[in-house]
JSON list of C-alpha atoms in Angstrom, two decimals:
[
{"chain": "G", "resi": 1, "resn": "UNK", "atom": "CA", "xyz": [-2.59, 11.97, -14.43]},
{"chain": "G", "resi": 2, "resn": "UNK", "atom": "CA", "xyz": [-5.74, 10.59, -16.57]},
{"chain": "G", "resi": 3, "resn": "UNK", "atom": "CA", "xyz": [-7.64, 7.96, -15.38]},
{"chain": "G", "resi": 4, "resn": "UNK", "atom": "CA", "xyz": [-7.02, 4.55, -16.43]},
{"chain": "G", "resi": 5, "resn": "UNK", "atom": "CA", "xyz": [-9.72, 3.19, -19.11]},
{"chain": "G", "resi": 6, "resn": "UNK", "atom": "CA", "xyz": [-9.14, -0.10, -18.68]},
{"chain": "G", "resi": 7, "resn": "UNK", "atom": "CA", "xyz": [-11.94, -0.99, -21.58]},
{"chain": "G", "resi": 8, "resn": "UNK", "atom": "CA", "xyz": [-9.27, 1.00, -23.89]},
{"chain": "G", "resi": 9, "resn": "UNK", "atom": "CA", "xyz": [-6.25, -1.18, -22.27]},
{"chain": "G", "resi": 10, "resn": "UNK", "atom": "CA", "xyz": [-8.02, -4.62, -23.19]},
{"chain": "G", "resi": 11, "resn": "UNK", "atom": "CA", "xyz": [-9.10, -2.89, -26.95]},
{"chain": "G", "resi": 12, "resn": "UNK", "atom": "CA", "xyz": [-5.72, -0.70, -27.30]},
{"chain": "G", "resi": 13, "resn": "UNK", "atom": "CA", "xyz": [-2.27, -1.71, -25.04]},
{"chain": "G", "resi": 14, "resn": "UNK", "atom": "CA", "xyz": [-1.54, -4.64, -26.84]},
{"chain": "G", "resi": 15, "resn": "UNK", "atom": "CA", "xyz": [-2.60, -4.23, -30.77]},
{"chain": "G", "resi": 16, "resn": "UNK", "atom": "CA", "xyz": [0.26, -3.44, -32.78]},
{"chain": "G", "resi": 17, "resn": "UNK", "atom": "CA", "xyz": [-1.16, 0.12, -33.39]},
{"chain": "G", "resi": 18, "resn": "UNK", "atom": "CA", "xyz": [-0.20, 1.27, -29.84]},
{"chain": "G", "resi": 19, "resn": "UNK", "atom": "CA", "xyz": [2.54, 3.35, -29.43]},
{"chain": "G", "resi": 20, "resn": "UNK", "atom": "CA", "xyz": [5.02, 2.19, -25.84]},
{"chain": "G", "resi": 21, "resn": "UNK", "atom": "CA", "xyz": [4.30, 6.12, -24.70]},
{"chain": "G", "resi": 22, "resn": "UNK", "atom": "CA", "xyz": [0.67, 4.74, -24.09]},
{"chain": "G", "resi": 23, "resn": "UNK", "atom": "CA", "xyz": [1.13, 1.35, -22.96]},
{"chain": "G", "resi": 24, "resn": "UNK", "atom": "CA", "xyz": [3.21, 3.17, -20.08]},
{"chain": "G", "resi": 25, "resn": "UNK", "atom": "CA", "xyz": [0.56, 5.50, -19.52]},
{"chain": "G", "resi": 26, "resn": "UNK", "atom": "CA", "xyz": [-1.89, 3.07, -18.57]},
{"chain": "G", "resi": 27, "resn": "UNK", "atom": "CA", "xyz": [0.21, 0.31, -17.05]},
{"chain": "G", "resi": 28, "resn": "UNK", "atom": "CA", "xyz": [1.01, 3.69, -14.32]},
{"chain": "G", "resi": 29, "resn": "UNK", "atom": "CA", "xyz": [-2.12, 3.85, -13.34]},
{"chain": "G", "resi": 30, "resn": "UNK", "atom": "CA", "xyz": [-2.17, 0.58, -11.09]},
{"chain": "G", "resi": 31, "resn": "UNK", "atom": "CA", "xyz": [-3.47, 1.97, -7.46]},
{"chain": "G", "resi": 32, "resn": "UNK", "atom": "CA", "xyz": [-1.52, 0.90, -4.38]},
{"chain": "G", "resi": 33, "resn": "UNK", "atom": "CA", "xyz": [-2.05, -2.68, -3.47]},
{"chain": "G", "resi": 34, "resn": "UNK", "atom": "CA", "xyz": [0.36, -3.46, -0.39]},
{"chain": "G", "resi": 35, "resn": "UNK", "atom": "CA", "xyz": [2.15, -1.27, 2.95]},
{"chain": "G", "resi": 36, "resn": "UNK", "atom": "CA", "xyz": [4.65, -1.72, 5.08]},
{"chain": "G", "resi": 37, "resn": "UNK", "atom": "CA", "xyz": [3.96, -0.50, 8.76]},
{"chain": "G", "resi": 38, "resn": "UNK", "atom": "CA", "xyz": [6.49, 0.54, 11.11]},
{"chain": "G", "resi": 39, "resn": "UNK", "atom": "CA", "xyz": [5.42, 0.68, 14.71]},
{"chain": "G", "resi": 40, "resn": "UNK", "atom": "CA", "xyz": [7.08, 3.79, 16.81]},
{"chain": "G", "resi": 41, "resn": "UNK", "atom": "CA", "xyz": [10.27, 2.71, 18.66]},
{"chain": "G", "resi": 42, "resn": "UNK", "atom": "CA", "xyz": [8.39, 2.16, 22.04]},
{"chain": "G", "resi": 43, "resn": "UNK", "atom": "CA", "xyz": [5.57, -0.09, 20.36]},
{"chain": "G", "resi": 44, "resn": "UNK", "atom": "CA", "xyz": [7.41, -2.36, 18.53]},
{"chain": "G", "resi": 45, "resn": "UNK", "atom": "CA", "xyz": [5.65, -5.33, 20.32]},
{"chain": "G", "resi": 46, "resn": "UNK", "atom": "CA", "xyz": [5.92, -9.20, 19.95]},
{"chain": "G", "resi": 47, "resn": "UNK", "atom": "CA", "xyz": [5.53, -11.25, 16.72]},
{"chain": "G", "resi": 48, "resn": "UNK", "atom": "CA", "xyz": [1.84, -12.21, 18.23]},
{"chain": "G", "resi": 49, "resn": "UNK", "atom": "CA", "xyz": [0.59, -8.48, 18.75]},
{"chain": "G", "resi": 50, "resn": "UNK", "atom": "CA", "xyz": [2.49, -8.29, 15.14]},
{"chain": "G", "resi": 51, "resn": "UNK", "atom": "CA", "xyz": [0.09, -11.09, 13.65]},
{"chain": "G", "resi": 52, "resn": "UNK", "atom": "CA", "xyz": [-2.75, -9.60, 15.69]},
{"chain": "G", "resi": 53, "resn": "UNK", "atom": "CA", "xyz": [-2.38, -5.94, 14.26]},
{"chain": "G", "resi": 54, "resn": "UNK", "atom": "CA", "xyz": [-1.82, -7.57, 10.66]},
{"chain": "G", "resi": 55, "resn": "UNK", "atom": "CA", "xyz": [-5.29, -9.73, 11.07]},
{"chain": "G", "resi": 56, "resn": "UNK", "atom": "CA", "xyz": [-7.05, -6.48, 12.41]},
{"chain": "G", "resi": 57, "resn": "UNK", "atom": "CA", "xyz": [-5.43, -4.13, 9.10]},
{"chain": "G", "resi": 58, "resn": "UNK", "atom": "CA", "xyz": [-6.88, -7.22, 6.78]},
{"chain": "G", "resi": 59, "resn": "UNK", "atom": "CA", "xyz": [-10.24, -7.00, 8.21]},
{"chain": "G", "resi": 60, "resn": "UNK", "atom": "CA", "xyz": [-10.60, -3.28, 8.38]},
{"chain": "G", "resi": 61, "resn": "UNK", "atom": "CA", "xyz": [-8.97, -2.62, 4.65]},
{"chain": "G", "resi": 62, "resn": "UNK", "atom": "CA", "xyz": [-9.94, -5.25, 2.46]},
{"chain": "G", "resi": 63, "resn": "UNK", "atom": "CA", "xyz": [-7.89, -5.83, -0.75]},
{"chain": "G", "resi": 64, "resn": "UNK", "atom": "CA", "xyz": [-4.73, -4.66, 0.65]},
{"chain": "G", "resi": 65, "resn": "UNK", "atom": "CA", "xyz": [-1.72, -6.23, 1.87]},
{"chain": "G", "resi": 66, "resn": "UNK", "atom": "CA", "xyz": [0.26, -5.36, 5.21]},
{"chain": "G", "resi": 67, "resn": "UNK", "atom": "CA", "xyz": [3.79, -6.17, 6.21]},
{"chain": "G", "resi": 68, "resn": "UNK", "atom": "CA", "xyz": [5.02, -4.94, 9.72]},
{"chain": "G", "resi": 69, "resn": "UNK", "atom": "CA", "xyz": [8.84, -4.20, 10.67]},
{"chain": "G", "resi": 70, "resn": "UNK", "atom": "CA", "xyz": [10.64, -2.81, 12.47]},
{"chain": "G", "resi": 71, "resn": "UNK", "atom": "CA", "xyz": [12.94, -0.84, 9.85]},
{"chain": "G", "resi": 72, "resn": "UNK", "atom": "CA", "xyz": [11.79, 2.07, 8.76]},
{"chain": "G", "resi": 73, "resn": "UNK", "atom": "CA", "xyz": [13.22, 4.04, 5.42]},
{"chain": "G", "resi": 74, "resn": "UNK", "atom": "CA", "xyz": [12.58, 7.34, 7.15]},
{"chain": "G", "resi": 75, "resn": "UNK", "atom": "CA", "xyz": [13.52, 8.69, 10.31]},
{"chain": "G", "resi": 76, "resn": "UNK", "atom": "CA", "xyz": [11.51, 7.40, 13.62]},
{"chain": "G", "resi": 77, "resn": "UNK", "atom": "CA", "xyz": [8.73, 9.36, 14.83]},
{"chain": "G", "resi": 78, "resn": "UNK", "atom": "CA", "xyz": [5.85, 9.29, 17.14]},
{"chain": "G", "resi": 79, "resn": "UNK", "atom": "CA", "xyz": [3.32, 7.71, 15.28]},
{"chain": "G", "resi": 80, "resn": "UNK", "atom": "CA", "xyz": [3.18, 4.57, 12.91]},
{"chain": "G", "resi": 81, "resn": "UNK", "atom": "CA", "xyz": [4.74, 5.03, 9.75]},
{"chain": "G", "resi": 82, "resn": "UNK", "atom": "CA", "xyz": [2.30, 4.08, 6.86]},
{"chain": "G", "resi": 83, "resn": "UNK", "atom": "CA", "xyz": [4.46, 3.26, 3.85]},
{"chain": "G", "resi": 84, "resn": "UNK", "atom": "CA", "xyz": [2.57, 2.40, 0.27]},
{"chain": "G", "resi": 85, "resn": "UNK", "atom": "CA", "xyz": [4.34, -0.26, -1.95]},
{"chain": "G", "resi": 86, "resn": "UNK", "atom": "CA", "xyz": [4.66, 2.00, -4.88]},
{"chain": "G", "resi": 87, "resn": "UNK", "atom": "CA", "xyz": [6.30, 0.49, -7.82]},
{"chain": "G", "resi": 88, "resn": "UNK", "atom": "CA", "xyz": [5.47, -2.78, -9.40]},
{"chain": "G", "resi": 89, "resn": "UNK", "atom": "CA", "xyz": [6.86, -4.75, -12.83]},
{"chain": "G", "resi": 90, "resn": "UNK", "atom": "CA", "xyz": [5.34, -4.10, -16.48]},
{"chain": "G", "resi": 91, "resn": "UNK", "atom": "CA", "xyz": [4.70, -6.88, -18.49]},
{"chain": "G", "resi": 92, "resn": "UNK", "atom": "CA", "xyz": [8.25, -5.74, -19.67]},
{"chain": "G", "resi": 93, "resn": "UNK", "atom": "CA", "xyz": [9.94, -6.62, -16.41]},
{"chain": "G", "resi": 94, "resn": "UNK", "atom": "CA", "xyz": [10.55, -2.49, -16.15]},
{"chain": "G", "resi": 95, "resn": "UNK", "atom": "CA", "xyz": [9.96, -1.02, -12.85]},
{"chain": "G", "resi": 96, "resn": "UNK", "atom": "CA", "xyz": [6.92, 0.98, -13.06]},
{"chain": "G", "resi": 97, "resn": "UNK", "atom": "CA", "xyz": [5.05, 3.33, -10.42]},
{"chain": "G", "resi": 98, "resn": "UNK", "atom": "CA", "xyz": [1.23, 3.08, -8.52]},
{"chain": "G", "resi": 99, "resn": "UNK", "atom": "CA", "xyz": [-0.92, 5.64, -8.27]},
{"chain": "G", "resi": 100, "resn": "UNK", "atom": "CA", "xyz": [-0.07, 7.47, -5.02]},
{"chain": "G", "resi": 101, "resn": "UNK", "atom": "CA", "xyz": [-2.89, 6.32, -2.34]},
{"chain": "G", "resi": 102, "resn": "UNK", "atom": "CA", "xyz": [-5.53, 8.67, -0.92]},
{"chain": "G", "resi": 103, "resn": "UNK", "atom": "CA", "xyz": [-4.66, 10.54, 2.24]},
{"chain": "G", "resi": 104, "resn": "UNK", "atom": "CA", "xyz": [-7.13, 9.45, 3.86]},
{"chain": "G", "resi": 105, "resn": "UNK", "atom": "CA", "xyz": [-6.22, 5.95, 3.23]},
{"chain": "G", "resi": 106, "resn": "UNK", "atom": "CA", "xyz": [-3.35, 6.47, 4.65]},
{"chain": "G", "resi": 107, "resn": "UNK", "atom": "CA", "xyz": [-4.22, 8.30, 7.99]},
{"chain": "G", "resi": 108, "resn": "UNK", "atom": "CA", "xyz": [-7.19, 5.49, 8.31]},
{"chain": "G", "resi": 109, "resn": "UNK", "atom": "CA", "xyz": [-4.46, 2.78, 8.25]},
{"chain": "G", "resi": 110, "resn": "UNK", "atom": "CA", "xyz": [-2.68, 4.98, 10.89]},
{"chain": "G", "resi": 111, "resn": "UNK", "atom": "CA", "xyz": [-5.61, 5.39, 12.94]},
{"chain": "G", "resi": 112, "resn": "UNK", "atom": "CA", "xyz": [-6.00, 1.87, 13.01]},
{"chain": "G", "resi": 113, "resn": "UNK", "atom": "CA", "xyz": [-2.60, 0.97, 14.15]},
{"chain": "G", "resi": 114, "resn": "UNK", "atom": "CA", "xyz": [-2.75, 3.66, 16.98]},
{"chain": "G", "resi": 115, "resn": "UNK", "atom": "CA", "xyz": [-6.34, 2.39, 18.59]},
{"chain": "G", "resi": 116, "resn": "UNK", "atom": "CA", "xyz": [-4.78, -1.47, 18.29]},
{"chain": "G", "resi": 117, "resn": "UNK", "atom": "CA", "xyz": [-1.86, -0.35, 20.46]},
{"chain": "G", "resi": 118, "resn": "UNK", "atom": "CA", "xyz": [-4.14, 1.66, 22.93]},
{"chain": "G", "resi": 119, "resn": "UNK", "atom": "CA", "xyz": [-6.47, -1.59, 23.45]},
{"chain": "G", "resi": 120, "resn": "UNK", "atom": "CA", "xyz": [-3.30, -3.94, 23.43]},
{"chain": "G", "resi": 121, "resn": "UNK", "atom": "CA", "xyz": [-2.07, -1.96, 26.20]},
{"chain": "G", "resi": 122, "resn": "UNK", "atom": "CA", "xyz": [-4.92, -1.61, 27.91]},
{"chain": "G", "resi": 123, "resn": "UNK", "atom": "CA", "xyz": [-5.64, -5.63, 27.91]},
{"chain": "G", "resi": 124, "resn": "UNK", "atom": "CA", "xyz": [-1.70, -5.90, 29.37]}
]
């Protein structure tokens, strides 16, 4: 995927010379803003280690947002599950994708989430 030119977007998206094919192509390239966190079953925790872990994700990764449940869309495994907030609305109300996120985004948020439960259950 090209990256987004956002000087073109102001100068281009919204003249009446753009075509809709390009409008979408740069409206897709919005990164990943937002991710829902899903503890493993034996670490689901209280609300307060919830609000805690939350606090420490907003400190560590500024300029995202974090939502923790318990409900995961995949299977359960070991670890946290990490899951990016991938689609957002166009200015045309249609559903449109993010930019998938980094790995290493990703496995950093995961990190994170895994040394907060080892020093949460340490302090218990």
């Amino acid at each position: 995927m090209a990256k987004c030119d956002f000087t073109a977007w102001i100068a281009n998206v919204w003249s009446e010379t753009s075509s809709v094919l390009d409008r979408r192509r740069i409206m897709t390239c919005r990164d990943v803003m937002s991710f829902v966190i899903v503890p493993p079953p034996d670490n689901r925790g209280s609300l307060t280690q919830q609000e805690k872990l939350i606090d420490l994700l907003l400190r560590k990764f500024p300029g995202y947002s974090f939502r923790v449940t318990k409900l995961s869309p995949v299977g359960h495994g070991p670890d946290f599950g990490v899951y990016p907030v991938m689609n957002f609305l166009g200015p045309d109300g249609e559903m449109l994708l993010c930019t998938e996120p980094k790995s290493w985004l990703i496995a950093g948020i995961r990190e994170a989430c895994s040394r907060f439960m080892k020093t949460e259950a340490l302090a218990a």
